[in-house]
Every structure is written in C-alpha cells, then in structure tokens.
Amino acid sequence: MSSYQKELEKYRDIDEDEILRTLSPEELEQLDCELQEMDPENMLLPAGLRQRDQTKKSPTGPLDREALLQYLEQQALEVKERDDLVPYTGEKKGKPYIQPKREIPAQEQITLEPELEEALAHATDAEMCDLAAILGMYTLMSNKQYYDAICSGEICNTEGISSVVQPDKYKPVPDEPPNPTNIEEILKSVRSNDKELEEVNLNNIQDIPIPMLTELCEAMKTNTHVRSFSLVATRSGDPVANAVADMLRENRSLQSLNIESNFISSTGLMAVLKAVRENTTLTELRVDNQRQWPGDAVEMEMATVLEQCPSIVRFGYHFTQQGPRTRAAQAMTRNNELRRQQKKR
C-alpha cells in the first residue's frame, strides 16, 4: 500500500453526520452558500468553476503577453532538435517530371482576322483579364476580378489572370466594453424601490456570487418600478432559477425577463415556466441558449404556457421539436393579435 493510500485510510471511518451536527448555524449557512456557488460533481461546469481558487502563491504581476511569447520562443530555441534517422544530404533521386507538349489538332485551331490577332498579341494582362470576364470565362480568375470587369465600363483590373488574389481589408471591430453596473448599488436601489430604476441589466457579469443574485430576486418581489430584468451570461444555475420563479409569483410590475446563456437545467426552467402562469404582467420572456438542452417535456410546457398566458407577446427560445414549435407560433400570433385589439379600444 502506497503512502497516499495510507493517508486516505484515516478518512474512511469519519462520520459526516456527526461533523454536520457539531457545526454552528453560521457555519452551516456559509457551507450552504459555498455549495450553491461551487458544484465539484457537476460535469457541465468548466473545470475552473467547480471549486474555489486554492492557489496560495501571490501573483507576480499583470500578464505581459509579449514577454510570455518571447520566453516561450526562447525555450523552444534552446531545446535540442532530434536527430534524423536518415540524415539529409541534398541528393536528388529520380528524374524530374517534364510536361509533355500537346499538339493542337487542325480542327481545333482557330484563325482570327489580322486586326484581332494583332490586338490580342499586344494586349496587356489586365486587358486579357477583362476580356476573359466579358466572354464568361469566370473560372480563369477570382470572383472579385470577374465582377469588377462585368460591372465596370472600363478596364479596372490592374493584375493579370494568374495574379494572386489579395484579401479585402476590413476594419477591426473593438471588443464590447465590460458591463459597468455596480451590483451593490443596484441591490440597494431595488430594495428601496427607487422610482428612477426601471431596468436592471447584469449581462455578462460572471463574478456575481449566487447568494447576491438570490438576494436581488428576493428584493424584486416587492419592487414596483423595475420593468426589465436581465441576467444574460451571469453563470446562473438552478438556485437562481428557483429564486426567479419565487419572484415572478409575487412581482406585479415586471414586463421583461431575460435569463439566456446560463447553466439552468430542465428543472430550473420548469420552475420558471410554472411561475409565469401565475404572473399577469410579464410580456417578454427569453430562456434560450442554456448549457444543456432542456428536453421534450420542457418544450411542451413552454407551448402550454404560451397558450395559457395571453400577456406574453415576445418569447425567446429555439424549439427543436416540430409540435411545440407550431403550437408556440400559433399562440404568439394569437397573443399579438389580442394585444393589437386591446390597443385599438
């Protein structure tokens, strides 16, 4: 038995229930929060999100990409190359291939008028390229050369037929700036029912603790001014989905809810859909692009909810089954028609 196995032997007879009974209520609450935020056994989460960062070494400084590349390049140059099994001597073996000359048969030879023969003999590569495009020989050139010659009334190609195609230069698109929302200030405003706060947008903020998200949903229960609530790509799971469901059962002012691109399973989505039935003010719901496909039962429940909730006029989800997709499309058409008739009155 190895030393590592001997080290594990002392943990075999530990009574976990006894350890839990000795913990104080504060320690149990802290353990519950950590288990909600980190799930080591959830294979759907990335490896870096299954447990907390346990690195004790302090950071040496910010990331310097150029210095890292130089270090890697220097390491690669210092590694000794492996010797070839058969050393290269530069000797050429065999005979070089010579393309045989093909004689054009007499019936395939074309005789042009002297003026055309002279014009073609003195034509430049650009003129030959435009002429080939006009004659429809698009296989001899790139698409850009072909359409430039067809759409322009004059010679516009500066290179010949055998020129290398150059890619078009596109302007680089800058990355989207990070979400500047202050979570603590938003939570205070929601709890105080601030009149000026009508939209809560926490999109793409991935370091929000799950207990803080549940507290925000708890505060939304009594808020009467927030109209839009968005939690896109916030790494939310089923605990947050359950908190959102409880919030929908009590909130009577929210009109738009977006929880796309998260880790919510079919159980969490089912809880949200059941809560939507008890809400009469929600008009927009988006739940697409979760970590895993929710399943046929959840898609059927989505179609049923849309049929039973005429207030929902916008729904964000890509159905994979034809039956729920058709029912949802018919329900959305009916709901929008009802909304249009209500506006006329």
Short mmCIF file of C-alpha atoms in Angstrom, two decimals:
data_model
loop_
_atom_site.label_atom_id
_atom_site.label_comp_id
_atom_site.label_asym_id
_atom_site.label_seq_id
_atom_site.Cartn_x
_atom_site.Cartn_y
_atom_site.Cartn_z
CA MET A 1 0.00 0.00 0.00
CA SER A 2 1.40 3.38 -1.02
CA SER A 3 1.79 6.32 1.34
CA TYR A 4 -1.03 8.16 -0.40
CA GLN A 5 -3.43 5.26 0.15
CA LYS A 6 -2.40 5.05 3.80
CA GLU A 7 -3.14 8.76 4.12
CA LEU A 8 -6.66 8.18 2.77
CA GLU A 9 -7.37 5.30 5.14
CA LYS A 10 -7.86 7.62 8.11
CA TYR A 11 -10.81 9.30 6.35
CA ARG A 12 -12.79 6.09 5.73
CA ASP A 13 -14.37 5.88 9.20
CA ILE A 14 -15.25 9.58 9.52
CA ASP A 15 -18.91 10.18 10.38
CA GLU A 16 -20.10 13.08 8.20
CA ASP A 17 -23.38 13.40 10.08
CA GLU A 18 -21.52 13.87 13.35
CA ILE A 19 -19.42 16.65 11.81
CA LEU A 20 -22.55 18.41 10.50
CA ARG A 21 -24.22 18.20 13.91
CA THR A 22 -21.28 19.99 15.53
CA LEU A 23 -21.38 22.93 13.11
CA SER A 24 -22.96 26.19 14.23
CA PRO A 25 -25.86 27.79 12.28
CA GLU A 26 -23.48 30.40 10.83
CA GLU A 27 -21.09 27.69 9.61
CA LEU A 28 -23.99 25.73 8.09
CA GLU A 29 -25.21 28.83 6.25
CA GLN A 30 -21.71 29.51 4.92
CA LEU A 31 -21.40 25.88 3.78
CA ASP A 32 -24.76 26.11 2.00
CA CYS A 33 -23.69 29.25 0.14
CA GLU A 34 -20.43 27.64 -0.97
CA LEU A 35 -22.22 24.52 -2.19
CA GLN A 36 -24.66 26.65 -4.21
CA GLU A 37 -21.86 28.58 -5.87
CA MET A 38 -19.49 25.63 -6.46
CA ASP A 39 -20.51 22.13 -7.55
CA PRO A 40 -17.47 19.82 -7.87
CA GLU A 41 -19.57 16.94 -9.22
CA ASN A 42 -21.32 18.92 -11.99
CA MET A 43 -19.61 17.82 -15.20
CA LEU A 44 -21.45 20.51 -17.18
CA LEU A 45 -19.46 23.29 -15.48
CA PRO A 46 -15.96 24.20 -16.69
CA ALA A 47 -13.14 22.85 -14.54
CA GLY A 48 -12.28 26.31 -13.23
CA LEU A 49 -15.80 26.83 -11.88
CA ARG A 50 -16.24 23.58 -9.96
CA GLN A 51 -14.27 24.69 -6.92
CA ARG A 52 -12.72 27.80 -5.45
CA ASP A 53 -9.24 29.01 -6.33
CA GLN A 54 -6.95 27.40 -3.76
CA THR A 55 -3.71 28.88 -5.04
CA LYS A 56 -1.69 30.28 -2.15
CA LYS A 57 1.08 31.78 -4.27
CA SER A 58 0.73 35.53 -4.64
CA PRO A 59 0.63 36.86 -8.23
CA THR A 60 3.94 38.07 -9.62
CA GLY A 61 2.30 40.83 -11.63
CA PRO A 62 -0.07 41.53 -14.52
CA LEU A 63 0.01 39.36 -17.64
CA ASP A 64 2.62 40.51 -20.17
CA ARG A 65 1.78 38.71 -23.40
CA GLU A 66 4.86 39.85 -25.32
CA ALA A 67 7.21 38.74 -22.53
CA LEU A 68 5.44 35.38 -22.34
CA LEU A 69 5.77 34.84 -26.10
CA GLN A 70 9.45 35.77 -26.01
CA TYR A 71 10.03 33.32 -23.14
CA LEU A 72 8.26 30.51 -24.98
CA GLU A 73 10.19 31.24 -28.16
CA GLN A 74 13.49 31.25 -26.27
CA GLN A 75 12.62 27.94 -24.61
CA ALA A 76 11.77 26.43 -28.00
CA LEU A 77 15.10 27.56 -29.45
CA GLU A 78 17.06 26.12 -26.55
CA VAL A 79 15.54 22.65 -26.90
CA LYS A 80 17.86 20.42 -28.89
CA GLU A 81 16.36 19.08 -32.08
CA ARG A 82 16.03 15.36 -32.55
CA ASP A 83 18.49 13.81 -34.97
CA ASP A 84 17.02 12.42 -38.19
CA LEU A 85 17.07 8.66 -38.61
CA VAL A 86 18.29 9.19 -42.17
CA PRO A 87 20.44 12.32 -42.47
CA TYR A 88 19.55 14.75 -45.24
CA THR A 89 22.31 15.06 -47.87
CA GLY A 90 20.53 17.13 -50.52
CA GLU A 91 20.87 14.40 -53.13
CA LYS A 92 18.07 14.34 -55.72
CA LYS A 93 16.86 10.93 -56.78
CA GLY A 94 14.89 10.09 -59.86
CA LYS A 95 14.25 12.12 -62.99
CA PRO A 96 12.41 15.46 -62.92
CA TYR A 97 8.95 15.45 -64.48
CA ILE A 98 8.69 17.26 -67.79
CA GLN A 99 5.27 18.24 -69.05
CA PRO A 100 4.74 16.74 -72.48
CA LYS A 101 3.86 19.20 -75.21
CA ARG A 102 0.37 18.74 -76.61
CA GLU A 103 -0.12 19.41 -80.27
CA ILE A 104 -3.37 21.16 -81.11
CA PRO A 105 -5.31 19.27 -83.81
CA ALA A 106 -6.06 21.09 -87.01
CA GLN A 107 -9.84 21.10 -86.43
CA GLU A 108 -9.33 22.86 -83.05
CA GLN A 109 -7.08 25.60 -84.39
CA ILE A 110 -8.90 28.95 -84.71
CA THR A 111 -7.87 31.55 -87.24
CA LEU A 112 -8.80 35.15 -86.45
CA GLU A 113 -8.75 38.25 -88.56
CA PRO A 114 -5.39 40.03 -88.79
CA GLU A 115 -6.68 43.04 -86.80
CA LEU A 116 -7.80 40.78 -83.90
CA GLU A 117 -4.58 38.79 -84.00
CA GLU A 118 -2.58 42.00 -83.70
CA ALA A 119 -4.80 43.36 -80.89
CA LEU A 120 -4.51 40.17 -78.85
CA ALA A 121 -0.77 39.95 -79.42
CA HIS A 122 -0.21 43.44 -77.97
CA ALA A 123 -2.87 43.24 -75.17
CA THR A 124 -1.73 43.60 -71.57
CA ASP A 125 -2.53 41.11 -68.80
CA ALA A 126 -5.19 43.43 -67.37
CA GLU A 127 -6.91 43.74 -70.77
CA MET A 128 -6.83 39.96 -71.22
CA CYS A 129 -8.39 39.53 -67.78
CA ASP A 130 -11.25 41.91 -68.61
CA LEU A 131 -11.78 40.26 -71.98
CA ALA A 132 -11.98 36.80 -70.37
CA ALA A 133 -14.57 38.12 -67.90
CA ILE A 134 -16.69 39.59 -70.72
CA LEU A 135 -16.57 36.27 -72.57
CA GLY A 136 -17.79 34.47 -69.42
CA MET A 137 -14.55 32.62 -68.59
CA TYR A 138 -15.05 33.12 -64.85
CA THR A 139 -13.01 30.01 -63.98
CA LEU A 140 -9.79 31.76 -65.07
CA MET A 141 -9.95 34.49 -62.42
CA SER A 142 -11.17 35.33 -58.95
CA ASN A 143 -14.73 36.43 -58.19
CA LYS A 144 -13.57 39.95 -57.42
CA GLN A 145 -11.79 40.29 -60.79
CA TYR A 146 -14.80 38.85 -62.63
CA TYR A 147 -17.43 41.14 -61.09
CA ASP A 148 -15.19 44.20 -61.30
CA ALA A 149 -14.81 43.63 -65.04
CA ILE A 150 -18.53 42.96 -65.59
CA CYS A 151 -19.87 45.86 -63.53
CA SER A 152 -17.39 48.49 -64.74
CA GLY A 153 -17.45 50.09 -68.17
CA GLU A 154 -13.67 50.44 -68.36
CA ILE A 155 -10.60 48.33 -67.60
CA CYS A 156 -10.33 48.18 -63.82
CA ASN A 157 -8.17 45.09 -63.19
CA THR A 158 -4.55 46.01 -62.57
CA GLU A 159 -3.28 42.43 -62.37
CA GLY A 160 -3.35 39.59 -64.82
CA ILE A 161 -5.35 36.37 -64.81
CA SER A 162 -2.70 34.40 -62.92
CA SER A 163 -2.28 37.02 -60.19
CA VAL A 164 -2.54 36.08 -56.53
CA VAL A 165 -5.90 37.01 -55.03
CA GLN A 166 -5.48 39.62 -52.29
CA PRO A 167 -7.94 39.58 -49.38
CA ASP A 168 -10.09 42.61 -48.70
CA LYS A 169 -9.02 44.72 -45.76
CA TYR A 170 -11.66 45.04 -43.06
CA LYS A 171 -11.68 47.44 -40.18
CA PRO A 172 -11.13 45.68 -36.86
CA VAL A 173 -14.18 45.71 -34.62
CA PRO A 174 -13.32 46.57 -31.00
CA ASP A 175 -14.47 44.28 -28.22
CA GLU A 176 -17.59 45.16 -26.33
CA PRO A 177 -16.73 47.08 -23.15
CA PRO A 178 -17.45 45.32 -19.84
CA ASN A 179 -20.71 45.91 -18.05
CA PRO A 180 -20.13 48.88 -15.69
CA THR A 181 -23.12 48.07 -13.44
CA ASN A 182 -22.41 48.22 -9.70
CA ILE A 183 -24.20 45.22 -8.18
CA GLU A 184 -24.32 46.56 -4.62
CA GLU A 185 -25.82 49.90 -5.68
CA ILE A 186 -28.42 48.12 -7.83
CA LEU A 187 -29.37 45.90 -4.90
CA LYS A 188 -29.82 48.92 -2.64
CA SER A 189 -31.95 50.71 -5.24
CA VAL A 190 -34.16 47.67 -5.75
CA ARG A 191 -34.66 47.24 -2.01
CA SER A 192 -35.53 50.93 -1.57
CA ASN A 193 -37.95 50.80 -4.56
CA ASP A 194 -36.21 53.65 -6.38
CA LYS A 195 -38.54 55.38 -8.87
CA GLU A 196 -35.72 56.13 -11.35
CA LEU A 197 -34.61 52.48 -11.62
CA GLU A 198 -36.69 50.85 -14.36
CA GLU A 199 -34.11 48.46 -15.87
CA VAL A 200 -31.72 46.02 -14.16
CA ASN A 201 -29.07 44.85 -16.65
CA LEU A 202 -26.45 42.45 -15.27
CA ASN A 203 -25.49 40.89 -18.61
CA ASN A 204 -22.04 39.29 -18.98
CA ILE A 205 -21.01 39.87 -15.34
CA GLN A 206 -19.73 36.39 -14.46
CA ASP A 207 -18.29 37.03 -11.00
CA ILE A 208 -21.58 37.76 -9.21
CA PRO A 209 -21.95 35.50 -6.14
CA ILE A 210 -25.05 33.32 -6.29
CA PRO A 211 -26.26 34.47 -2.82
CA MET A 212 -26.25 38.07 -4.10
CA LEU A 213 -28.35 37.07 -7.12
CA THR A 214 -30.86 35.33 -4.88
CA GLU A 215 -30.99 38.43 -2.64
CA LEU A 216 -31.65 40.57 -5.72
CA CYS A 217 -34.53 38.29 -6.75
CA GLU A 218 -35.87 38.44 -3.19
CA ALA A 219 -35.80 42.25 -3.29
CA MET A 220 -37.59 42.24 -6.66
CA LYS A 221 -40.65 40.64 -5.06
CA THR A 222 -41.79 43.95 -3.55
CA ASN A 223 -40.37 46.32 -6.19
CA THR A 224 -42.98 48.21 -8.24
CA HIS A 225 -40.85 50.28 -10.65
CA VAL A 226 -38.43 47.87 -12.39
CA ARG A 227 -39.81 46.91 -15.81
CA SER A 228 -36.88 44.96 -17.28
CA PHE A 229 -34.71 42.33 -15.53
CA SER A 230 -31.82 40.76 -17.48
CA LEU A 231 -29.37 38.08 -16.24
CA VAL A 232 -27.72 37.01 -19.52
CA ALA A 233 -24.41 35.09 -19.16
CA THR A 234 -24.16 35.51 -15.39
CA ARG A 235 -23.30 31.83 -14.70
CA SER A 236 -26.69 31.37 -13.03
CA GLY A 237 -27.93 27.87 -12.22
CA ASP A 238 -30.99 26.23 -10.74
CA PRO A 239 -30.77 28.10 -7.35
CA VAL A 240 -31.08 31.41 -9.21
CA ALA A 241 -33.86 30.00 -11.42
CA ASN A 242 -35.83 28.98 -8.33
CA ALA A 243 -35.34 32.47 -6.87
CA VAL A 244 -36.56 34.00 -10.16
CA ALA A 245 -39.63 31.73 -10.03
CA ASP A 246 -40.48 32.86 -6.49
CA MET A 247 -40.04 36.46 -7.60
CA LEU A 248 -42.44 36.04 -10.55
CA ARG A 249 -45.18 34.71 -8.25
CA GLU A 250 -45.22 37.94 -6.21
CA ASN A 251 -43.97 40.70 -8.51
CA ARG A 252 -46.70 42.58 -10.42
CA SER A 253 -44.70 45.23 -12.29
CA LEU A 254 -42.03 43.31 -14.25
CA GLN A 255 -42.62 43.21 -18.01
CA SER A 256 -39.40 41.75 -19.47
CA LEU A 257 -37.26 38.85 -18.15
CA ASN A 258 -34.11 37.56 -19.88
CA ILE A 259 -32.13 34.61 -18.43
CA GLU A 260 -30.42 33.37 -21.62
CA SER A 261 -26.93 31.82 -21.86
CA ASN A 262 -26.73 30.33 -18.35
CA PHE A 263 -26.38 26.93 -16.64
CA ILE A 264 -30.08 26.41 -15.89
CA SER A 265 -31.24 22.80 -16.25
CA SER A 266 -34.68 21.48 -17.18
CA THR A 267 -35.73 21.52 -13.51
CA GLY A 268 -34.97 25.22 -13.15
CA LEU A 269 -36.69 26.11 -16.43
CA MET A 270 -39.76 24.13 -15.42
CA ALA A 271 -39.97 26.09 -12.15
CA VAL A 272 -39.77 29.40 -14.04
CA LEU A 273 -42.46 28.34 -16.53
CA LYS A 274 -44.83 27.27 -13.77
CA ALA A 275 -44.35 30.63 -12.06
CA VAL A 276 -45.07 32.50 -15.32
CA ARG A 277 -48.61 31.09 -15.26
CA GLU A 278 -49.26 32.98 -12.02
CA ASN A 279 -47.90 36.27 -13.42
CA THR A 280 -50.16 38.54 -15.49
CA THR A 281 -47.83 41.48 -16.24
CA LEU A 282 -44.91 39.73 -17.97
CA THR A 283 -44.90 40.41 -21.73
CA GLU A 284 -41.41 39.20 -22.75
CA LEU A 285 -39.56 36.04 -21.68
CA ARG A 286 -36.20 34.79 -23.05
CA VAL A 287 -34.72 31.47 -21.88
CA ASP A 288 -32.67 30.25 -24.88
CA ASN A 289 -29.04 29.02 -25.09
CA GLN A 290 -28.71 27.15 -21.81
CA ARG A 291 -25.80 24.84 -21.04
CA GLN A 292 -27.82 21.72 -21.88
CA TRP A 293 -30.92 21.00 -23.93
CA PRO A 294 -33.96 21.09 -21.58
CA GLY A 295 -35.81 18.20 -23.22
CA ASP A 296 -39.16 17.47 -24.87
CA ALA A 297 -41.19 17.86 -21.66
CA VAL A 298 -39.91 21.42 -21.10
CA GLU A 299 -40.61 22.41 -24.72
CA MET A 300 -44.18 21.09 -24.42
CA GLU A 301 -44.56 23.07 -21.18
CA MET A 302 -43.31 26.21 -22.98
CA ALA A 303 -46.00 25.81 -25.65
CA THR A 304 -48.66 25.24 -22.98
CA VAL A 305 -47.61 28.34 -21.03
CA LEU A 306 -47.77 30.50 -24.17
CA GLU A 307 -51.25 29.18 -24.89
CA GLN A 308 -52.47 29.87 -21.35
CA CYS A 309 -50.74 33.27 -20.87
CA PRO A 310 -52.12 35.79 -23.40
CA SER A 311 -49.99 38.57 -21.88
CA ILE A 312 -46.73 37.17 -23.33
CA VAL A 313 -46.15 38.63 -26.81
CA ARG A 314 -42.38 38.02 -27.14
CA PHE A 315 -40.72 34.68 -26.36
CA GLY A 316 -37.04 33.84 -26.95
CA TYR A 317 -36.30 30.13 -27.47
CA HIS A 318 -35.26 27.96 -30.44
CA PHE A 319 -37.51 24.90 -30.47
CA THR A 320 -36.05 21.58 -31.66
CA GLN A 321 -39.37 19.71 -31.99
CA GLN A 322 -41.96 20.50 -34.66
CA GLY A 323 -45.02 20.03 -32.42
CA PRO A 324 -44.15 22.56 -29.69
CA ARG A 325 -42.76 24.96 -32.32
CA THR A 326 -46.07 25.04 -34.21
CA ARG A 327 -48.15 25.43 -31.06
CA ALA A 328 -45.89 28.24 -29.80
CA ALA A 329 -46.05 30.09 -33.15
CA GLN A 330 -49.86 29.91 -33.17
CA ALA A 331 -50.06 31.07 -29.54
CA MET A 332 -47.72 34.02 -30.18
CA THR A 333 -49.77 35.06 -33.22
CA ARG A 334 -52.96 34.95 -31.16
CA ASN A 335 -51.41 36.86 -28.24
CA ASN A 336 -50.12 39.64 -30.51
CA GLU A 337 -53.50 39.90 -32.19
CA LEU A 338 -55.21 40.23 -28.79
CA ARG A 339 -52.72 42.93 -27.80
CA ARG A 340 -53.40 44.82 -31.06
CA GLN A 341 -57.17 44.71 -30.47
CA GLN A 342 -56.75 45.94 -26.89
CA LYS A 343 -54.72 48.94 -28.12
CA LYS A 344 -57.48 49.87 -30.58
CA ARG A 345 -60.02 50.02 -27.78
#
